[in-house]
mmCIF file of C-alpha atoms in Angstrom:
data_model
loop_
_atom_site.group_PDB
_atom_site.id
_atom_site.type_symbol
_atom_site.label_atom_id
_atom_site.label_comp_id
_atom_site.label_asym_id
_atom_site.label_seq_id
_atom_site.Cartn_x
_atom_site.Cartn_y
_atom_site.Cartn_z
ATOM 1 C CA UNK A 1 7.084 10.979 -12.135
ATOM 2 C CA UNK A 2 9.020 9.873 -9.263
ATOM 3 C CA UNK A 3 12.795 10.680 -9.061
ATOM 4 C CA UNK A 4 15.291 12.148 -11.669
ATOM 5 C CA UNK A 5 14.724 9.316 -14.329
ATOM 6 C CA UNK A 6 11.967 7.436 -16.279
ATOM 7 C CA UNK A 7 11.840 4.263 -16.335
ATOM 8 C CA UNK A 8 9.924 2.491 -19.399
ATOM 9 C CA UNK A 9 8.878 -1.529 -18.691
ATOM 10 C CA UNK A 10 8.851 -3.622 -21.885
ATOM 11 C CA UNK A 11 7.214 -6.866 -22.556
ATOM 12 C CA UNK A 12 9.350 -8.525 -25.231
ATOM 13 C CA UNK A 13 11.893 -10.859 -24.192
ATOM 14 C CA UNK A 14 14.180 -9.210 -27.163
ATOM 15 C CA UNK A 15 14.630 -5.891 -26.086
ATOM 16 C CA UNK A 16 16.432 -4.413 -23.353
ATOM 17 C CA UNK A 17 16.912 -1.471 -22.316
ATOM 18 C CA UNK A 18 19.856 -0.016 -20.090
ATOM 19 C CA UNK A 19 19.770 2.820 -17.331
ATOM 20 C CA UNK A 20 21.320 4.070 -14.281
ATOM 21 C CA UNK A 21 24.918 3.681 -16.013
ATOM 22 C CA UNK A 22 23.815 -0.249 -16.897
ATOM 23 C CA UNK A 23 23.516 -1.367 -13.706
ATOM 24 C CA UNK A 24 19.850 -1.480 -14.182
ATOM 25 C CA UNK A 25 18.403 -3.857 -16.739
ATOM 26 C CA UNK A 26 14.759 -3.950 -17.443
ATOM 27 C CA UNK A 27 13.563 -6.839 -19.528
ATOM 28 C CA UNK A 28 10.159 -8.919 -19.596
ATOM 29 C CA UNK A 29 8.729 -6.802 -16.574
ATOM 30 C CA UNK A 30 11.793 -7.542 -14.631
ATOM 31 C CA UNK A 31 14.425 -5.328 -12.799
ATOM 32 C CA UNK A 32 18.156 -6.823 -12.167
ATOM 33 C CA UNK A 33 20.277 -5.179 -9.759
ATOM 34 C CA UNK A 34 23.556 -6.758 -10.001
ATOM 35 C CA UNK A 35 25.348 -6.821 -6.348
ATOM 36 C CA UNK A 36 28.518 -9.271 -5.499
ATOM 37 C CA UNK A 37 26.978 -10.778 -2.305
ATOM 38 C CA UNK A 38 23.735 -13.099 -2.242
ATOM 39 C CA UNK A 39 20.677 -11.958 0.113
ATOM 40 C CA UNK A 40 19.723 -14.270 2.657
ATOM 41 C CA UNK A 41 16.297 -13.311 4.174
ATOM 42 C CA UNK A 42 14.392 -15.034 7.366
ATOM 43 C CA UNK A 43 11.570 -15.530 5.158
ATOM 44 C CA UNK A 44 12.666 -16.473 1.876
ATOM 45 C CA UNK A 45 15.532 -19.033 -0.113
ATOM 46 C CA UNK A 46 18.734 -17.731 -1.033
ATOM 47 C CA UNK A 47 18.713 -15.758 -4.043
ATOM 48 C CA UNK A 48 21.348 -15.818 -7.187
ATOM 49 C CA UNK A 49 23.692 -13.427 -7.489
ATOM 50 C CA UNK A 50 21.331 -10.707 -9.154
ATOM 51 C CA UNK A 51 18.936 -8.875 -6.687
ATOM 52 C CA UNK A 52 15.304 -8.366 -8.406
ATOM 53 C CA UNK A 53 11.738 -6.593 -8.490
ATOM 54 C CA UNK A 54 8.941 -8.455 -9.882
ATOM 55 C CA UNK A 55 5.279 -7.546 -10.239
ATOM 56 C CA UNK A 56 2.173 -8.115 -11.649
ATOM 57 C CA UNK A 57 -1.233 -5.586 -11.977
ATOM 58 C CA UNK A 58 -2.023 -6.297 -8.351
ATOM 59 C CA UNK A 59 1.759 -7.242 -6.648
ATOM 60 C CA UNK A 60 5.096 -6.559 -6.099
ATOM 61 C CA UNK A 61 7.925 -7.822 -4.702
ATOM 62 C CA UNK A 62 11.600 -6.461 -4.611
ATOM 63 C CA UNK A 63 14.525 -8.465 -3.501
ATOM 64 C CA UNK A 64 18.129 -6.654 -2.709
ATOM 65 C CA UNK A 65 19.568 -3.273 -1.615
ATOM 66 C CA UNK A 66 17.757 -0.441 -1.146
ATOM 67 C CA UNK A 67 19.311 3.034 -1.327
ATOM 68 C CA UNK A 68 17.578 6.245 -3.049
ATOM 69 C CA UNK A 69 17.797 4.837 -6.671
ATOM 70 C CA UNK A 70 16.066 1.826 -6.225
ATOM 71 C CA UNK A 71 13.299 2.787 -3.933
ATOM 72 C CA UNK A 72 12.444 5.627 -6.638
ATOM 73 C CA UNK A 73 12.012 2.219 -8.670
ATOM 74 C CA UNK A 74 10.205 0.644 -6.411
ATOM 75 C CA UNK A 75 7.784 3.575 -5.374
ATOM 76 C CA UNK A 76 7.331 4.308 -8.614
ATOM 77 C CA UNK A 77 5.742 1.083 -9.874
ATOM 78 C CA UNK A 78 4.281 0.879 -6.662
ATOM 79 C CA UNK A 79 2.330 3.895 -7.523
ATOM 80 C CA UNK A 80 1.293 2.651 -10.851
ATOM 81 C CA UNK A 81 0.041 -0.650 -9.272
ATOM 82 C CA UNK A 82 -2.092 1.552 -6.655
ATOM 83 C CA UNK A 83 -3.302 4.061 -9.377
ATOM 84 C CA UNK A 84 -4.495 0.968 -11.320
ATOM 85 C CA UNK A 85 -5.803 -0.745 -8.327
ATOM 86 C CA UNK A 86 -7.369 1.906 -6.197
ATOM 87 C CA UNK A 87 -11.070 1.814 -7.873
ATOM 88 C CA UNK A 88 -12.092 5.074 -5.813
ATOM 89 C CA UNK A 89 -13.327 8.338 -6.711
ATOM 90 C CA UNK A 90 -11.723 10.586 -3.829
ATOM 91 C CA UNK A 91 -7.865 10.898 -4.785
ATOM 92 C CA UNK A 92 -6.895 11.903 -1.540
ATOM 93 C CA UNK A 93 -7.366 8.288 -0.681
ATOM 94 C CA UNK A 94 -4.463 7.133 -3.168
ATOM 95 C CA UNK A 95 -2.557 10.354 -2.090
ATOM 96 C CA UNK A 96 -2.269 9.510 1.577
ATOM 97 C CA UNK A 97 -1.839 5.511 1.196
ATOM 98 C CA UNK A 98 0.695 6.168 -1.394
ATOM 99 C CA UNK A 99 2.401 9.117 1.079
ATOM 100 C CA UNK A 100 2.344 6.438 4.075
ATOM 101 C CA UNK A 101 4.215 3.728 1.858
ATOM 102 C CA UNK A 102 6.616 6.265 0.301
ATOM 103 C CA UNK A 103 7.534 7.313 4.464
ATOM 104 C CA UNK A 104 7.849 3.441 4.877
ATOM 105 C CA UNK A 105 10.467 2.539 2.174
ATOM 106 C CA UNK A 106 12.316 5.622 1.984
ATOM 107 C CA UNK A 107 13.077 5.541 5.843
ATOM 108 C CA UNK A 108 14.442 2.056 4.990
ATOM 109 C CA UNK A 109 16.392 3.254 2.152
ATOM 110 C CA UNK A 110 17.744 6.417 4.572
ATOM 111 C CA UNK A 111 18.956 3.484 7.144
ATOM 112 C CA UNK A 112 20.886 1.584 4.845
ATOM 113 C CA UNK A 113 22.208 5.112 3.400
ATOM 114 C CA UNK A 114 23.573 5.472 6.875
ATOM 115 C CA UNK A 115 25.060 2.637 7.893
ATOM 116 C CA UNK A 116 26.489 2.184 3.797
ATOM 117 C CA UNK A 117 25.617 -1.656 3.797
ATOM 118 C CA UNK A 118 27.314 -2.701 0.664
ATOM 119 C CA UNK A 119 24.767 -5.972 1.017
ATOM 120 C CA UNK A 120 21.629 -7.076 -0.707
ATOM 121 C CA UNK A 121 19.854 -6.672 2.761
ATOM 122 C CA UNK A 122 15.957 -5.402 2.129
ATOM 123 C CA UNK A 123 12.907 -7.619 0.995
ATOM 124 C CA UNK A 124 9.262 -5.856 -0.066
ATOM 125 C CA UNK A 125 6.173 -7.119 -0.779
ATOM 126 C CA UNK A 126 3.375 -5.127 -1.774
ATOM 127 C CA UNK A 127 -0.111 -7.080 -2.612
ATOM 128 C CA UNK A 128 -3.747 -5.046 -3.106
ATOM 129 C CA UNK A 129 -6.828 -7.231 -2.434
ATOM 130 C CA UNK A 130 -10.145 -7.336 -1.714
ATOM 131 C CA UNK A 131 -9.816 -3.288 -0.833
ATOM 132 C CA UNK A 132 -6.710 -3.803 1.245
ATOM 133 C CA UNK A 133 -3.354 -2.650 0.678
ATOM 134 C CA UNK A 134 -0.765 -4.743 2.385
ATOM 135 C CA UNK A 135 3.190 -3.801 2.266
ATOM 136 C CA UNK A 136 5.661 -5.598 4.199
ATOM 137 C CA UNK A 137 9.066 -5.055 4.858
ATOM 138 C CA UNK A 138 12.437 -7.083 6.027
ATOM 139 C CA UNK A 139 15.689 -5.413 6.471
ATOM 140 C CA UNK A 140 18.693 -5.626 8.310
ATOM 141 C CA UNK A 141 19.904 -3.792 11.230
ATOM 142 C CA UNK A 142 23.391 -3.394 12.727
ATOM 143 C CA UNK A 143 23.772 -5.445 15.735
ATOM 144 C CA UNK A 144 23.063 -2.876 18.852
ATOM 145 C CA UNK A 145 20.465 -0.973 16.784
ATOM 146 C CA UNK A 146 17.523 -3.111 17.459
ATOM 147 C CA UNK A 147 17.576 -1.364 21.324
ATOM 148 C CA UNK A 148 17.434 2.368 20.197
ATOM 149 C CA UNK A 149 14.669 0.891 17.416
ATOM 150 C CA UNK A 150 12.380 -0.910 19.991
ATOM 151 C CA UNK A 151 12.494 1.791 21.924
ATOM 152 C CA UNK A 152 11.116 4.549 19.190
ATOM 153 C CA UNK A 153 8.687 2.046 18.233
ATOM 154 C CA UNK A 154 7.397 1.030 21.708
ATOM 155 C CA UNK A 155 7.112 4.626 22.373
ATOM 156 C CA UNK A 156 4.956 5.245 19.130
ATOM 157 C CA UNK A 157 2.600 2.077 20.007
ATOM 158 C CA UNK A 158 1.852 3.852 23.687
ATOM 159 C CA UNK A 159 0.790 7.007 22.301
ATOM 160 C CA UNK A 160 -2.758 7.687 21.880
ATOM 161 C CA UNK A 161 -4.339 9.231 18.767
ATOM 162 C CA UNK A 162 -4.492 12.988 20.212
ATOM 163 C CA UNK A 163 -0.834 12.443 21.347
ATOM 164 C CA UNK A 164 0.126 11.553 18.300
ATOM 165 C CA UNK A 165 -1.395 14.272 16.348
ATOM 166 C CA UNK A 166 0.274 16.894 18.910
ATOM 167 C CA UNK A 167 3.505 15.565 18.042
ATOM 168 C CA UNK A 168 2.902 15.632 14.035
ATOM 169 C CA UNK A 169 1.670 19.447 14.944
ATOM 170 C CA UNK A 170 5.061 19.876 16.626
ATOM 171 C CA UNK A 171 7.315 18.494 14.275
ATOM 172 C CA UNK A 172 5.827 20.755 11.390
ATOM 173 C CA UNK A 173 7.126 23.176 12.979
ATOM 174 C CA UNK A 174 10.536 21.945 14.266
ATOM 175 C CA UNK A 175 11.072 20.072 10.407
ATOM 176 C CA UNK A 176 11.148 17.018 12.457
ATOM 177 C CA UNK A 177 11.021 14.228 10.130
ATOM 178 C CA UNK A 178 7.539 12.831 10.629
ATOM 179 C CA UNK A 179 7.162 9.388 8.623
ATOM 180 C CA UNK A 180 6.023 7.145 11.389
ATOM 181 C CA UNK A 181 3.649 9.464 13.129
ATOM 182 C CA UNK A 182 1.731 9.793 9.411
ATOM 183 C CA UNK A 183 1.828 6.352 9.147
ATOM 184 C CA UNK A 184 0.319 5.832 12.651
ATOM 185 C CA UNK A 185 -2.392 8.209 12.154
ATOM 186 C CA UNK A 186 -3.362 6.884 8.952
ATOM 187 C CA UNK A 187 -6.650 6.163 9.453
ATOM 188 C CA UNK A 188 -8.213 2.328 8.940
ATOM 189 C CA UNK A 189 -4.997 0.810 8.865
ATOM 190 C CA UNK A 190 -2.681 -1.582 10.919
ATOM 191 C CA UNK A 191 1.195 -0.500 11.508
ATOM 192 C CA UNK A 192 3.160 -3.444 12.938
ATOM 193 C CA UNK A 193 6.878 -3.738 13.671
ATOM 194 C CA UNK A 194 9.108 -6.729 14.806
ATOM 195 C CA UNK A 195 13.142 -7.609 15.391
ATOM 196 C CA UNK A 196 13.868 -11.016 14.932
ATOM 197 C CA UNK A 197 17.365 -11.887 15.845
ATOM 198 C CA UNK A 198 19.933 -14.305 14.236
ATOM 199 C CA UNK A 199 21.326 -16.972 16.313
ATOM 200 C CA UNK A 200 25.116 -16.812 15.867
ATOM 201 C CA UNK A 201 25.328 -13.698 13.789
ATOM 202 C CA UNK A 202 27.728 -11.608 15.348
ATOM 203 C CA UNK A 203 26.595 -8.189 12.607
ATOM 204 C CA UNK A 204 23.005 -8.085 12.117
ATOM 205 C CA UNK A 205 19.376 -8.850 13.265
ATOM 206 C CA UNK A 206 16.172 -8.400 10.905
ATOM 207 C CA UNK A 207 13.985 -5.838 11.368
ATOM 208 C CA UNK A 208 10.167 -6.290 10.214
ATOM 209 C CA UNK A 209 7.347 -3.521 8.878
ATOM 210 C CA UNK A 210 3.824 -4.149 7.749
ATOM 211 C CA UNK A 211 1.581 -1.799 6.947
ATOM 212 C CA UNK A 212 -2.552 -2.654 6.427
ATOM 213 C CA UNK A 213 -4.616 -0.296 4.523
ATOM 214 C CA UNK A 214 -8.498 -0.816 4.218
ATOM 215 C CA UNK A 215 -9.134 1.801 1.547
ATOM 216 C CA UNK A 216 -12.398 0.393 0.736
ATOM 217 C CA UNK A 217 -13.302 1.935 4.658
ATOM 218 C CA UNK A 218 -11.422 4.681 3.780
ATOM 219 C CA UNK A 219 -13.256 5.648 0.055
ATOM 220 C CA UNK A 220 -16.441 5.087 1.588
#
């Protein structure tokens, strides 16, 4: 259980079910987040006016804004898809893939908190194959904020493994919060970050996270 509501995914077209005050409906293992403005992403068309999660037993993808209530929606069937997927006896595996992704999407969610976009403005794909997890994410940044976020990640990528793990010792300690440097140490997997900026926006650029995991390395 993931959050302060359950949510229940039904297969027949007929039935739908309402929650979060109606502004989620869940019908034919769909989610529809109704938002006023269309998301445009570098990567994909433009999108109808509803913002949406789809998945399948191996795949996800979500489509819209992200704040607390929806990434508890998408972490939890994230989780599901992982627990179904994750053919290994040694749970700690699921644990810390599961912990990595959860650091991933909720420090996306706590950006957009911040700056109160009021915009569809975050894509996520999640796909499991061939012992690989593989989660990537798109989502805007103010214009100005892709300086202060190249610099935290260029830092990150010029740390060595025992540097990293004094800093995770440190921020225990401190509270720091310490997403990124569990996702770096995460062993057997590949943490990549790009901006890509939009000619002739004057408000945003795109930010872009991807995050490997070989848990078939991992389990055995």
């Amino acid at each position: 259980m993931y959050g302060l509501f359950r949510i229940v995914f039904i297969n027949n077209n007929d039935r739908r079910n309402y929650f979060l005050n109606q502004s989620l409906i869940i019908s034919n293992k769909w989610l529809y987040f109704s938002f006023k403005t269309r998301p445009i992403f570098p990567h994909v068309n433009i999108l109808d006016s509803n913002s949406e999660i789809k998945f399948s037993d191996t795949a996800l993808t979500y489509l819209g804004n992200l704040g607390h209530a929806e990434s508890n929606v998408v972490l939890n069937k994230i989780l599901s898809i992982l627990e179904n997927q994750l053919n290994v006896n040694n749970k700690s595996v699921l644990k810390r893939s599961f912990i990595c992704i959860t650091e991933l999407v909720q420090n996306i969610a706590e950006y957009n908190i911040i700056k109160s976009t009021s915009f569809p403005n975050t894509s996520i794909e999640l796909k499991v194959e061939s012992e690989k997890i593989l989660i990537s994410c798109w989502n805007k940044i103010e214009k100005g904020d892709e300086m202060s976020l190249t610099t935290i990640f260029n830092e990150l990528d010029s740390l060595s493994r025992n540097e990293l793990e004094i800093r995770y010792k440190k921020g225990l300690f401190s509270r720091k919060s310490l997403g990124l440097l569990m996702i770096k140490l995460l062993e057997n997997s590949i943490f990549t970050w790009k901006i890509e900026t939009v000619a002739n926006e004057n408000e945003y650029n795109w930010l872009k996270l991807e995050l490997i995991i070989n848990y078939g390395v991992i389990a055995h």
